[in-house]
Short mmCIF file of C-alpha atoms and ligand atoms in Angstrom, two decimals:
data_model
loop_
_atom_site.label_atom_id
_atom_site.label_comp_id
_atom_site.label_asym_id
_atom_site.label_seq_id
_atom_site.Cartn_x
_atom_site.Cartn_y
_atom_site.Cartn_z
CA UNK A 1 -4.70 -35.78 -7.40
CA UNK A 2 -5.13 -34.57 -3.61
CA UNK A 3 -1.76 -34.34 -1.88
CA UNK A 4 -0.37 -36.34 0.73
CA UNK A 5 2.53 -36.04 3.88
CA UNK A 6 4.45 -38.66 4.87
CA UNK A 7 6.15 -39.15 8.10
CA UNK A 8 8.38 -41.24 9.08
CA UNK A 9 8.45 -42.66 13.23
CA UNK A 10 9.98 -45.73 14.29
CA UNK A 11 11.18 -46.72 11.07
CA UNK A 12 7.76 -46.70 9.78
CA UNK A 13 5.99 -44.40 7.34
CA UNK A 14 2.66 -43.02 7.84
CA UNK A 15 0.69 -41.25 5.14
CA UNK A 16 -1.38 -38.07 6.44
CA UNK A 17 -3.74 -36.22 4.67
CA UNK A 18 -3.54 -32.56 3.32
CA UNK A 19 -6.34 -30.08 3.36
CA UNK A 20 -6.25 -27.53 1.36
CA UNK A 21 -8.47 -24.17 1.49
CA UNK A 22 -10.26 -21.70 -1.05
CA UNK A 23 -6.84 -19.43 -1.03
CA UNK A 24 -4.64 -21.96 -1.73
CA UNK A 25 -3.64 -22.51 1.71
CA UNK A 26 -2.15 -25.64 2.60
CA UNK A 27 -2.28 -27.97 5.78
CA UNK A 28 -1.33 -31.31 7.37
CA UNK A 29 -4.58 -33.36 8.84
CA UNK A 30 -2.82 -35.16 11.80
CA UNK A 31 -5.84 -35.69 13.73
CA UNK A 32 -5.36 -39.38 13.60
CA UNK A 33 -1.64 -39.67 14.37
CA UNK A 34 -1.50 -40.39 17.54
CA UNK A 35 -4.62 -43.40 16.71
CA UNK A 36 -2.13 -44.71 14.29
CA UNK A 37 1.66 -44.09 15.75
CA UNK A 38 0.69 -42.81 19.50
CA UNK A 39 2.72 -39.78 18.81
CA UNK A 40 1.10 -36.02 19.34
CA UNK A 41 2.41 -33.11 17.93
CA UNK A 42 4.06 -29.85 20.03
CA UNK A 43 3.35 -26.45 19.33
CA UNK A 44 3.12 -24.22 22.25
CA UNK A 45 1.18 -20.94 21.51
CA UNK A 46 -0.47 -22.37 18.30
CA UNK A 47 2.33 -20.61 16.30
CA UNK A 48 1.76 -23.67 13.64
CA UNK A 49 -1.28 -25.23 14.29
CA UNK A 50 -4.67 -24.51 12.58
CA UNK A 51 -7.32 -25.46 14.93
CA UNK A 52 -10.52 -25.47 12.40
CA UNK A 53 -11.44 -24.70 9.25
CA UNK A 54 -13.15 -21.71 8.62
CA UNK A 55 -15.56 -20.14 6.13
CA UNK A 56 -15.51 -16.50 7.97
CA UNK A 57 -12.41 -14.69 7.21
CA UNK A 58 -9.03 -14.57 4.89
CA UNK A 59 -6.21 -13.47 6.18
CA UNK A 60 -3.02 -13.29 4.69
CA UNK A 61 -0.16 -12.04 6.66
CA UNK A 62 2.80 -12.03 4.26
CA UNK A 63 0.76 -9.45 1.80
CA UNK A 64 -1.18 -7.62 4.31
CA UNK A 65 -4.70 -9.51 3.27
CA UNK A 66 -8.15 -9.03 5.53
CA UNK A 67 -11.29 -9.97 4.15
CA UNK A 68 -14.60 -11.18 5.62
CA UNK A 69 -16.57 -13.71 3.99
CA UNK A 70 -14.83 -12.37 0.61
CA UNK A 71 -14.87 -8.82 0.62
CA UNK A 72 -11.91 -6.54 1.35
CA UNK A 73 -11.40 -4.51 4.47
CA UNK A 74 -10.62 -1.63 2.90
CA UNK A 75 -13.88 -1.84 0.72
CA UNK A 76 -15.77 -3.03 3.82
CA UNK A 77 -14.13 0.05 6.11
CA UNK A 78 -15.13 2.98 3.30
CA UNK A 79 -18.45 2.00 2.52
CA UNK A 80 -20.56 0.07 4.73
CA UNK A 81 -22.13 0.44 8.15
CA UNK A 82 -20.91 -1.85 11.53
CA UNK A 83 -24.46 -3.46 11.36
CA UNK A 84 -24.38 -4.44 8.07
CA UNK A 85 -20.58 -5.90 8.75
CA UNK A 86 -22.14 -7.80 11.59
CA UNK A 87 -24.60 -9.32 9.47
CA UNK A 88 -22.30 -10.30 6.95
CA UNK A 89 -19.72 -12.46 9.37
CA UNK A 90 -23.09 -13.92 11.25
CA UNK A 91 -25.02 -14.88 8.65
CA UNK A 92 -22.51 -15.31 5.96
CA UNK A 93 -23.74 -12.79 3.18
CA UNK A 94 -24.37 -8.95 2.87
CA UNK A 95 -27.86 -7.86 3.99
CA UNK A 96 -30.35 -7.09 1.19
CA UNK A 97 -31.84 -3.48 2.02
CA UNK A 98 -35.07 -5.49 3.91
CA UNK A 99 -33.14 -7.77 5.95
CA UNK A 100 -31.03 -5.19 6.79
CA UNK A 101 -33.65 -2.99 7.97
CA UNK A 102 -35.36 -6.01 10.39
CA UNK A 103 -32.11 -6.68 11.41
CA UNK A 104 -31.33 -3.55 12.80
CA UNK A 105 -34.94 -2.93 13.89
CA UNK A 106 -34.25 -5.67 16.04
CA UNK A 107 -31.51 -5.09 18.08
CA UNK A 108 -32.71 -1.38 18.52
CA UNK A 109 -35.64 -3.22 20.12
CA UNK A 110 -33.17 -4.79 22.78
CA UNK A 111 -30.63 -2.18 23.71
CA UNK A 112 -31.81 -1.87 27.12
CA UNK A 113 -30.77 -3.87 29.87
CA UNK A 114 -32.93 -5.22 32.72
CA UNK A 115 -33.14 -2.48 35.42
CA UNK A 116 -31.72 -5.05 37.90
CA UNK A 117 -28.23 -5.39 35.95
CA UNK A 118 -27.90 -1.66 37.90
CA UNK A 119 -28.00 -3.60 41.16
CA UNK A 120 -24.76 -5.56 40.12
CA UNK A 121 -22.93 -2.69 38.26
CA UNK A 122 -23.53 -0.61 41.85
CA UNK A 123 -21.41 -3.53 43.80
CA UNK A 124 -18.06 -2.51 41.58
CA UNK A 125 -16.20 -0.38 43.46
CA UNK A 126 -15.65 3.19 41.52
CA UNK A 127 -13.08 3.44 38.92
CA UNK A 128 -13.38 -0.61 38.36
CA UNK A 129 -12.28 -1.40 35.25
CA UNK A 130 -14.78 -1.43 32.94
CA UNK A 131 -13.31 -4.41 30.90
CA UNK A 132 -13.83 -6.64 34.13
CA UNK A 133 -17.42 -5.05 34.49
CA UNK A 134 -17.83 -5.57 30.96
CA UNK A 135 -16.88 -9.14 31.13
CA UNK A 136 -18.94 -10.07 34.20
CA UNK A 137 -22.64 -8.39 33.16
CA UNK A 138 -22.32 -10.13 29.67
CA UNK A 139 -21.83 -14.09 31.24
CA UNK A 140 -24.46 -12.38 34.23
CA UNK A 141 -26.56 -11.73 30.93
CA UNK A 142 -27.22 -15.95 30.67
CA UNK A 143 -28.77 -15.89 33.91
CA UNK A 144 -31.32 -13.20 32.86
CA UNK A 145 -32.05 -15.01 29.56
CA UNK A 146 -32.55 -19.02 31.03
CA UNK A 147 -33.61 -20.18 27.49
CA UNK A 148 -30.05 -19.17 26.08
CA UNK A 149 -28.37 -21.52 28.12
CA UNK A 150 -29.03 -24.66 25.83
CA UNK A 151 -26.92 -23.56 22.80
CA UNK A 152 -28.90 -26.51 21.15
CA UNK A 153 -32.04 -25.71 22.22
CA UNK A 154 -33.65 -24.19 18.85
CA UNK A 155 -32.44 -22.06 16.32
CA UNK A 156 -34.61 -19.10 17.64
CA UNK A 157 -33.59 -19.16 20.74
CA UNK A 158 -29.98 -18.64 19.36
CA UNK A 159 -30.66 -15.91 16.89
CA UNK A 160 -32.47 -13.94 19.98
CA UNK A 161 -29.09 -14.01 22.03
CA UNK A 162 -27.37 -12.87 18.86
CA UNK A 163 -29.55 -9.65 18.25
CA UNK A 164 -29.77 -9.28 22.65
CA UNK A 165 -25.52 -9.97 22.69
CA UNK A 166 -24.99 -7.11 19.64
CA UNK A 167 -27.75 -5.08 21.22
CA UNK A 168 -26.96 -4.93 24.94
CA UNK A 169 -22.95 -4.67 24.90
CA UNK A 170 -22.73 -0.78 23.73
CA UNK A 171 -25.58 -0.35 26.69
CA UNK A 172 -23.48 -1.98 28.96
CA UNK A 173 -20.23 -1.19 28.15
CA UNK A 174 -21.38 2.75 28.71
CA UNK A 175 -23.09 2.29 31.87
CA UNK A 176 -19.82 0.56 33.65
CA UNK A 177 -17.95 3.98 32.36
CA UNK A 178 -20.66 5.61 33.99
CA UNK A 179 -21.06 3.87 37.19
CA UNK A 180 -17.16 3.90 37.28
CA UNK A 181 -17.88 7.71 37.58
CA UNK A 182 -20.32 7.09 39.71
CA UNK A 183 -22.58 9.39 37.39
CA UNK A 184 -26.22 8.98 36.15
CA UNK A 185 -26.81 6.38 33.39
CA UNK A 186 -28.06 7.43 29.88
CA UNK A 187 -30.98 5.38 28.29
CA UNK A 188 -30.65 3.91 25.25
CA UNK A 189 -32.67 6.01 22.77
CA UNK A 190 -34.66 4.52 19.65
CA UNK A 191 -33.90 7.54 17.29
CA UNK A 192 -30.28 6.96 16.94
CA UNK A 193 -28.33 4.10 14.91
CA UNK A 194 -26.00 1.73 16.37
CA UNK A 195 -22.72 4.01 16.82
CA UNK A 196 -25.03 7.27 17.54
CA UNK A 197 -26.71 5.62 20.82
CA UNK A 198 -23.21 4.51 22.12
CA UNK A 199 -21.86 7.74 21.93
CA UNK A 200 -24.89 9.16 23.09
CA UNK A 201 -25.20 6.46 26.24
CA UNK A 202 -21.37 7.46 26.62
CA UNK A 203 -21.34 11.39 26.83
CA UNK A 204 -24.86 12.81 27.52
CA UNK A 205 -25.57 14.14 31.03
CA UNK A 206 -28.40 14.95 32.89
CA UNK A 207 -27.54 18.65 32.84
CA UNK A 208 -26.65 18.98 29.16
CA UNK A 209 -27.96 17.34 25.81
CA UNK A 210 -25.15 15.58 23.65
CA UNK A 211 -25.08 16.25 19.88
CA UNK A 212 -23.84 13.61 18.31
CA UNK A 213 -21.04 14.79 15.52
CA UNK A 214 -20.84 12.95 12.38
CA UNK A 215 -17.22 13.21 12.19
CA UNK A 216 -17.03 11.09 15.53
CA UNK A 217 -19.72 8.73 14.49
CA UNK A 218 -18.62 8.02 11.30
CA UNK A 219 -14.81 7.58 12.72
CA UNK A 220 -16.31 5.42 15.16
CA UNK A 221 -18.04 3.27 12.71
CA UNK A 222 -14.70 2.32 10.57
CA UNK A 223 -13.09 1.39 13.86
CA UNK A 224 -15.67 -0.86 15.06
CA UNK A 225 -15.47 -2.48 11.52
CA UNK A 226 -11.67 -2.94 11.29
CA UNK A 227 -12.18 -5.41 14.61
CA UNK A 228 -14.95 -7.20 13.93
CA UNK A 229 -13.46 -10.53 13.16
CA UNK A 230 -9.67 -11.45 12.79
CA UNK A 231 -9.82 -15.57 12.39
CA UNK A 232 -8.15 -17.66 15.22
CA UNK A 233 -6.93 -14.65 17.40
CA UNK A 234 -6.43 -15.55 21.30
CA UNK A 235 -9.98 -13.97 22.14
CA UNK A 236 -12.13 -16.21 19.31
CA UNK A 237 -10.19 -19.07 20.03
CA UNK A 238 -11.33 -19.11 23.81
CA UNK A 239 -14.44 -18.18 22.91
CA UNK A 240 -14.39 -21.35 20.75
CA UNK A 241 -13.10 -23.06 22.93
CA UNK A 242 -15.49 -22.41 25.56
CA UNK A 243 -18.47 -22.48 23.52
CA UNK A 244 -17.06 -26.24 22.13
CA UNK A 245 -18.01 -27.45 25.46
CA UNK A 246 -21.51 -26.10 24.59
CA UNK A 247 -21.62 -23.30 26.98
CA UNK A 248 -23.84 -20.86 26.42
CA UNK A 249 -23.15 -17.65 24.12
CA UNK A 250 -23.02 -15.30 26.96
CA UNK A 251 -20.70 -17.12 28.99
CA UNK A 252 -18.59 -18.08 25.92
CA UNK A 253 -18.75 -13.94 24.84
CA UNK A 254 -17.97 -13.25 28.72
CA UNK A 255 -14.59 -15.88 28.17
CA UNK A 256 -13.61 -13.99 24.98
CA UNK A 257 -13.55 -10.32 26.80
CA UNK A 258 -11.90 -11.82 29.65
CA UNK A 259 -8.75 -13.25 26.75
CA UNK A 260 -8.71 -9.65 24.84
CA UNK A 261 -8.08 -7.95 28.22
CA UNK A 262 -4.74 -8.88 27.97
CA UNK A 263 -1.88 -6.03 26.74
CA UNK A 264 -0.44 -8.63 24.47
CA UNK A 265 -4.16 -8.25 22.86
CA UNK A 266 -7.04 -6.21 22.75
CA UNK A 267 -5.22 -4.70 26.06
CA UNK A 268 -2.54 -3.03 23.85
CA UNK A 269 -4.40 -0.53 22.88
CA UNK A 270 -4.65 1.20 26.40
CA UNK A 271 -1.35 0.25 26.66
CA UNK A 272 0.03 1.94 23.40
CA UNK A 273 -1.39 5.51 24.38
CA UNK A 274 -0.18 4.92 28.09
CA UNK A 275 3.45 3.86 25.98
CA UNK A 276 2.88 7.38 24.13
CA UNK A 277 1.82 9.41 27.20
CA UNK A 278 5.09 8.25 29.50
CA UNK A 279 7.48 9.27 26.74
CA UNK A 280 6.03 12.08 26.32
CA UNK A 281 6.59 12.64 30.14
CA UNK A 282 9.84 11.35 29.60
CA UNK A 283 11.18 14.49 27.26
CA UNK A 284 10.06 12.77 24.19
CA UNK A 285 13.52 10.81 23.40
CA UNK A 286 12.42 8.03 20.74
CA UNK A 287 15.72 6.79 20.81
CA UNK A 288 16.07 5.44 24.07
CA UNK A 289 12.62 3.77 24.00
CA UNK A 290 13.69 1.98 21.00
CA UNK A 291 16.76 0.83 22.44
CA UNK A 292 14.78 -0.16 25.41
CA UNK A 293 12.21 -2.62 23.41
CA UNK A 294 15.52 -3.90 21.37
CA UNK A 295 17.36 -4.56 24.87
CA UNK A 296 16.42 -8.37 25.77
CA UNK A 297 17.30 -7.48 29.62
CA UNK A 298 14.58 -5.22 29.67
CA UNK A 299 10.82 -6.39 29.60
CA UNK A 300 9.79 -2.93 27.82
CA UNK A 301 8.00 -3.37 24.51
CA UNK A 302 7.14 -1.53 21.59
CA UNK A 303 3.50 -1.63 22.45
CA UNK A 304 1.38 -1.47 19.48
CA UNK A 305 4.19 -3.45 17.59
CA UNK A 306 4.42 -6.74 16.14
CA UNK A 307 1.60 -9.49 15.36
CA UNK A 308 1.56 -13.07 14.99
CA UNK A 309 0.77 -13.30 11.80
CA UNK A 310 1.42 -9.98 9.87
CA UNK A 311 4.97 -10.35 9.21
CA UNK A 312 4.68 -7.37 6.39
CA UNK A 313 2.08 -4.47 7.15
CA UNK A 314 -1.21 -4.78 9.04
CA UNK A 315 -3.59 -3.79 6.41
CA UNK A 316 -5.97 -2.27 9.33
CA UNK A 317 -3.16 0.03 10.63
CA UNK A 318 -2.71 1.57 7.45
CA UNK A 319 -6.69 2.36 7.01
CA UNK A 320 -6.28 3.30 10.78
CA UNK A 321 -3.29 5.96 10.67
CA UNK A 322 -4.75 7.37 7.85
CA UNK A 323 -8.24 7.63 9.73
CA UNK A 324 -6.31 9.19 12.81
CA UNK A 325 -5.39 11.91 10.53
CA UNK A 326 -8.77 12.85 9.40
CA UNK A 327 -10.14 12.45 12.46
CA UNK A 328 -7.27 14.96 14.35
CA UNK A 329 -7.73 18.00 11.37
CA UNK A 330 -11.23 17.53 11.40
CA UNK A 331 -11.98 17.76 14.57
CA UNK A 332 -9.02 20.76 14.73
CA UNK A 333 -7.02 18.58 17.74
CA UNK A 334 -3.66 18.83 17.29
CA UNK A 335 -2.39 15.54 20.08
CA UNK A 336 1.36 15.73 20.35
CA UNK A 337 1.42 11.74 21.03
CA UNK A 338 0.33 11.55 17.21
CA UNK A 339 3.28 13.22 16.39
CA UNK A 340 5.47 10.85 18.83
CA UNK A 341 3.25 7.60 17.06
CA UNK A 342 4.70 8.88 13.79
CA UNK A 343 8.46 9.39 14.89
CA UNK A 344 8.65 5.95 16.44
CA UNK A 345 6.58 4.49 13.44
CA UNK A 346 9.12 6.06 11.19
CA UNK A 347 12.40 5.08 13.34
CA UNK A 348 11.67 1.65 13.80
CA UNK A 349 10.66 0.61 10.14
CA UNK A 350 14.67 1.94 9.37
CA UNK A 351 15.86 -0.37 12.39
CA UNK A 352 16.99 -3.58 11.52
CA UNK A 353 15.77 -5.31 14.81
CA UNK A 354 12.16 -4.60 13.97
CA UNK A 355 12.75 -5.45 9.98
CA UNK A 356 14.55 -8.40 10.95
CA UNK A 357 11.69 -9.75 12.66
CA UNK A 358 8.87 -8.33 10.80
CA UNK A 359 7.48 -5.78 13.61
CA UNK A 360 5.44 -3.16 12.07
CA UNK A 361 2.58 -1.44 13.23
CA UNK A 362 -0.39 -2.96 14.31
CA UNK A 363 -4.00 -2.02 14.74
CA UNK A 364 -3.82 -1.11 17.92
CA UNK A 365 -0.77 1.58 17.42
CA UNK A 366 -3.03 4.54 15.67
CA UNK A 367 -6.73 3.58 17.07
CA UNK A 368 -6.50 4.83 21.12
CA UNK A 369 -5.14 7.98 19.28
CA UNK A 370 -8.29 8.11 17.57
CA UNK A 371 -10.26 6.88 20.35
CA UNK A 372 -8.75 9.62 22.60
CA UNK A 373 -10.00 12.27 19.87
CA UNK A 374 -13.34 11.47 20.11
CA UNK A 375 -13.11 11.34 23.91
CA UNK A 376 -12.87 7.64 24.99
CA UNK A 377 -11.19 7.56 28.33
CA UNK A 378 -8.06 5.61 27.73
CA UNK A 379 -9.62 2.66 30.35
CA UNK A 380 -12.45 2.18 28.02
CA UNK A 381 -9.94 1.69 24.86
CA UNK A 382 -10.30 -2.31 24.89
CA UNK A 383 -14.32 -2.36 25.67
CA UNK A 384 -14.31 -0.42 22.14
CA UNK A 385 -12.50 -3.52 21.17
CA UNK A 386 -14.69 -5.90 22.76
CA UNK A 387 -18.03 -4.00 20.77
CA UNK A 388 -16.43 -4.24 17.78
CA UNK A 389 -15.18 -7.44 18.17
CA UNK A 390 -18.14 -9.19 19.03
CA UNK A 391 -19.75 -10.12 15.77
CA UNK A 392 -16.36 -12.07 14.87
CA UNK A 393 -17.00 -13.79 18.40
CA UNK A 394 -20.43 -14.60 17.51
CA UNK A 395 -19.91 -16.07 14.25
CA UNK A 396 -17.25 -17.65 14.88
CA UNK A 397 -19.21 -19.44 17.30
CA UNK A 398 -21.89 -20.33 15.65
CA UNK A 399 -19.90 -21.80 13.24
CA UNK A 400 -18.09 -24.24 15.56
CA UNK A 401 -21.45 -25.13 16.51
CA UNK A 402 -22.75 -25.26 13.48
CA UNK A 403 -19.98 -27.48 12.44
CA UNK A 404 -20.74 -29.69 15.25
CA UNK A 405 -16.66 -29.16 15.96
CA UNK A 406 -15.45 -31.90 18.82
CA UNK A 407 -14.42 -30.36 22.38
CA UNK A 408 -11.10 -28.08 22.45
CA UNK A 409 -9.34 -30.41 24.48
CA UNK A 410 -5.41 -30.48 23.24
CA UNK A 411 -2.98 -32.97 24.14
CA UNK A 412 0.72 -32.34 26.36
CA UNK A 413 4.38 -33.56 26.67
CA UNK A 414 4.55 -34.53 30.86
CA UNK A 415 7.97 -32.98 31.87
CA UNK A 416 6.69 -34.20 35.67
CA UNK A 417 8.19 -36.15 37.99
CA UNK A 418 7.80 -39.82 37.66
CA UNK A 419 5.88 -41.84 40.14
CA UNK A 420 6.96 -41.63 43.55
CA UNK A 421 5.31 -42.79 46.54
CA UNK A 422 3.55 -40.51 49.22
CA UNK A 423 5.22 -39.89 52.16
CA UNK A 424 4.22 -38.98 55.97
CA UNK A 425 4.54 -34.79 56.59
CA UNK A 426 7.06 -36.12 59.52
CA UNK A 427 9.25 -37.74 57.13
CA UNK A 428 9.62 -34.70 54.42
N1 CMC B 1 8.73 -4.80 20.78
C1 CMC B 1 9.98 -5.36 20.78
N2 CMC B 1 10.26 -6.60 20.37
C2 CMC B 1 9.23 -7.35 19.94
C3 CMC B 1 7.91 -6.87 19.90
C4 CMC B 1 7.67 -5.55 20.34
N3 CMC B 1 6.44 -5.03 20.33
N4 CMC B 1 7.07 -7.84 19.43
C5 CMC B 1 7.86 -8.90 19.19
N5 CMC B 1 9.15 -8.61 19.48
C6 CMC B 1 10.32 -9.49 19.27
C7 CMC B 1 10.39 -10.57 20.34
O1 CMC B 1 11.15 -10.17 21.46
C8 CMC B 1 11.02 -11.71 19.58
O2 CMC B 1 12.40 -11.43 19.45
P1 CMC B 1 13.49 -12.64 19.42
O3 CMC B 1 13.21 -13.39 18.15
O4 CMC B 1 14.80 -11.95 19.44
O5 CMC B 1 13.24 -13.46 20.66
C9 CMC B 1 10.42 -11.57 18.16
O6 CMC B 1 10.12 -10.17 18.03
C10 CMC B 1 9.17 -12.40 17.92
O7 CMC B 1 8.23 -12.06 18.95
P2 CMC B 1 7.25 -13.10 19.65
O8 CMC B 1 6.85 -12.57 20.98
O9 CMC B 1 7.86 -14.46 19.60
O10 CMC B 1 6.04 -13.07 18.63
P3 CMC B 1 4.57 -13.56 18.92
O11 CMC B 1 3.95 -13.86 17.61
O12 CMC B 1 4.56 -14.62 19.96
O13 CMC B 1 3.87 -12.26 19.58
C11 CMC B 1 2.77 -10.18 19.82
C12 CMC B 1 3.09 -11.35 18.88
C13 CMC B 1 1.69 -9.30 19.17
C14 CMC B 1 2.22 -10.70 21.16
C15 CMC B 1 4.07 -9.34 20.05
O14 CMC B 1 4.53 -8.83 18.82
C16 CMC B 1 3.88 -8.22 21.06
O15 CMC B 1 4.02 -8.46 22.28
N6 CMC B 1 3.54 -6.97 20.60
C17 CMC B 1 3.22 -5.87 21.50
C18 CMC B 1 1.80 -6.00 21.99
C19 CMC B 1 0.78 -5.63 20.94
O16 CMC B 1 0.89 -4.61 20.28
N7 CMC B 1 -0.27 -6.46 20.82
C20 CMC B 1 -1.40 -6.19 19.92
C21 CMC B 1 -1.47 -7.12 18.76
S1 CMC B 1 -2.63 -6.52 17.51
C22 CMC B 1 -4.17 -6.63 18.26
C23 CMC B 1 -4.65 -8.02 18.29
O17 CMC B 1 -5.15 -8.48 17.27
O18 CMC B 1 -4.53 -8.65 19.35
#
């Protein structure tokens, strides 16, 4: 027999329904309480509240679980390619070798951008972030592509922003590093896969041919893969959000960059190395930044620390620091803010103010370190985010479309004033 909740208001008792998912996981359906008792629920930051249900991806933050549509990360991370990961958390299964193949033929067939994007990236200003350039040509995309901007319209017309979204990001996201340079663009170029071109777009120059090194690529490719979905996270929640008042992909995409900016996010990844870099500068005592991210007077943070809902180990971090190693002897770097990652990794897992509250590691701690390896400038740390993000972001809104989900719209407690009549300026 299906489970129910009772609650009790006003003397009364009301009988809500429970929902529970494929893992077991349990939750109280009070989207008719107010209807019945006029009551809403409070839960600021979402810390309690599941907002939809979801066929995408399993997470589990008390053992360290991540899977999409099923399949482990770790299996996903060691064996298959971003594209085919893509495919998987769009269209809901892995890609048989054909569909694969069209898929991928595809977006190669729409990694360039119209020429007159270079119009808007040249009205930036140089060094502009590249997250806020990022943000701004992918909504700008919608007004390129009119027939996108009915999400309803047909289900061509929505698969064709898909493969143009996945295909024109890595183009973009290279040319605003560029332009912030105020250097030559690179082309996109058919011959290479999906990581290959990016790198390529990011490091060739007129003057000098880039070789692209496997070691980098492949590196490259398991990062990308570790982000590409992560459930109700701040930046798929606004892009939810947005798209549930059926804006357009590109606009609800643009929304989503514009959430992950944030250092509390996606943003903590630039933020972690910049963390690393000033304690470096600082004479390297670990010690006193600890005590400074313990000390509530002080609005220093562990950056790279903590997560909303891993309250053990984030399973990505662990596939992450052990990538950063590879990465470092492969490549023969030898980064001294590895070696400062690993003493405050090491320090704070003794301390009981980060065991207490279940602060560990997250995915952002290891991956600028390997981002930085394979020569991502540290401002371009979250746009890596945002590219390998954005199949989450796009199935996660095709879903709520799918779904037909209602408009995000949430309720609030007034703490206001209470009516009050207006009075003349003279009289204030
Ligand atoms: N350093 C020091 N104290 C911390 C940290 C930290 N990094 N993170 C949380 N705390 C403390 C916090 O002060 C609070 O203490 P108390 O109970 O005494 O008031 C307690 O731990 C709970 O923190 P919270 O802020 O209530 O937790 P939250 O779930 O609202 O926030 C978080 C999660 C990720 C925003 C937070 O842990 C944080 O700010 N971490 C640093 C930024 C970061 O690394 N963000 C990337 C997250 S992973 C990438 C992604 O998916 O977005």
């Amino acid at each position: 027999m299906s489970e129910i909740a009772k609650i009790t208001l006003d003397g009364e008792t009301h009988e809500l329904p429970v929902i529970v998912g494929s893992e077991n996981e349990k939750a109280i359906d009070i989207s008719k309480l107010r209807g019945k008792t006029g009551y809403v629920t409070i839960d600021p930051g979402f810390k309690n509240t599941g907002s939809t249900t979801s066929a995408i991806t399993f997470l589990n933050g008390e053992d360290g679980i991540l899977r999409y549509r099923g399949y482990p990360i770790e299996q996903l991370a060691e064996k298959a390619s971003f594209l085919e990961v893509a495919y998987l958390l769009i269209y809901g299964d892995l890609p048989k070798k054909a569909e694969l193949d069209a898929f991928e033929n595809e977006i190669t067939r729409h990694t360039m951008v119209h020429e007159d994007m270079k119009t808007l990236l040249r009205a930036f200003p140089a060094g502009a972030h590249p997250m806020g350039v990022a943000a701004s040509l992918i909504v700008s995309l919608s007004t390129f592509y009119p027939e996108s901007q009915d999400p309803n319209r047909d289900k061509e017309a929505v698969d064709l922003s898909i493969v143009r979204l996945l295909a024109k990001l890595p183009t973009i996201a290279a040319w605003s590093h560029k332009f912030s340079e105020r250097h030559p663009v690179i082309y996109p170029k058919n011959k290479y896969n999906y990581v290959e071109n990016f790198l390529n777009m990011m490091f060739e120059l007129p003057t000098e041919e880039y070789k692209v090194d496997p070691i980098v690529a492949k590196a490259l490719n398991t990062l990308l893969i570790l982000h590409a979905d992560h459930e109700q996270n701040c930046s798929t929640s606004t892009v939810r959000v947005v798209g549930s008042s059926q804006a357009n992909l590109y606009a609800s995409v643009g929304a989503g960059i514009s959430a992950l900016w944030g250092p509390l996010h996606g943003g903590a990844n630039q933020a972690v190395i910049e963390m690393l870099e000033a304690i470096r500068k600082d004479g390297g005592d670990i010690d006193k930044w600890i005590a400074k991210a313990k000390d509530k007077e002080d609005p220093f943070r562990l950056m790279g620390f903590g997560h909303r809902v891993y309250k053990n180990f984030d399973p990505r971090a662990t596939i992450i620091k052990k990538a950063a190693d590879d990465v470092l002897k492969a490549l023969g770097i030898n980064d001294p803010v590895l070696d400062i990652a690993k003493q405050i990794e090491e320090i704070a897992l003794k301390d009981e103010y980060f065991v207490k509250r279940g602060l560990y590691p997250n995915v952002d701690f290891y991956s600028g370190i390997i981002y930085r390896a394979i020569g991502i400038p540290t401002e371009m740390f979250t746009v890596m985010f945002a590219i390998g993000r954005l199949p989450g972001w796009i199935a996660q809104w095709k879903e709520m479309l799918e779904d037909k989900s209602p408009i995000g719209r949430p309720r609030q407690i007034y703490t206001g004033s209470a009516v009050r009549n207006y009075v003349e300026i003279e009289n204030r």
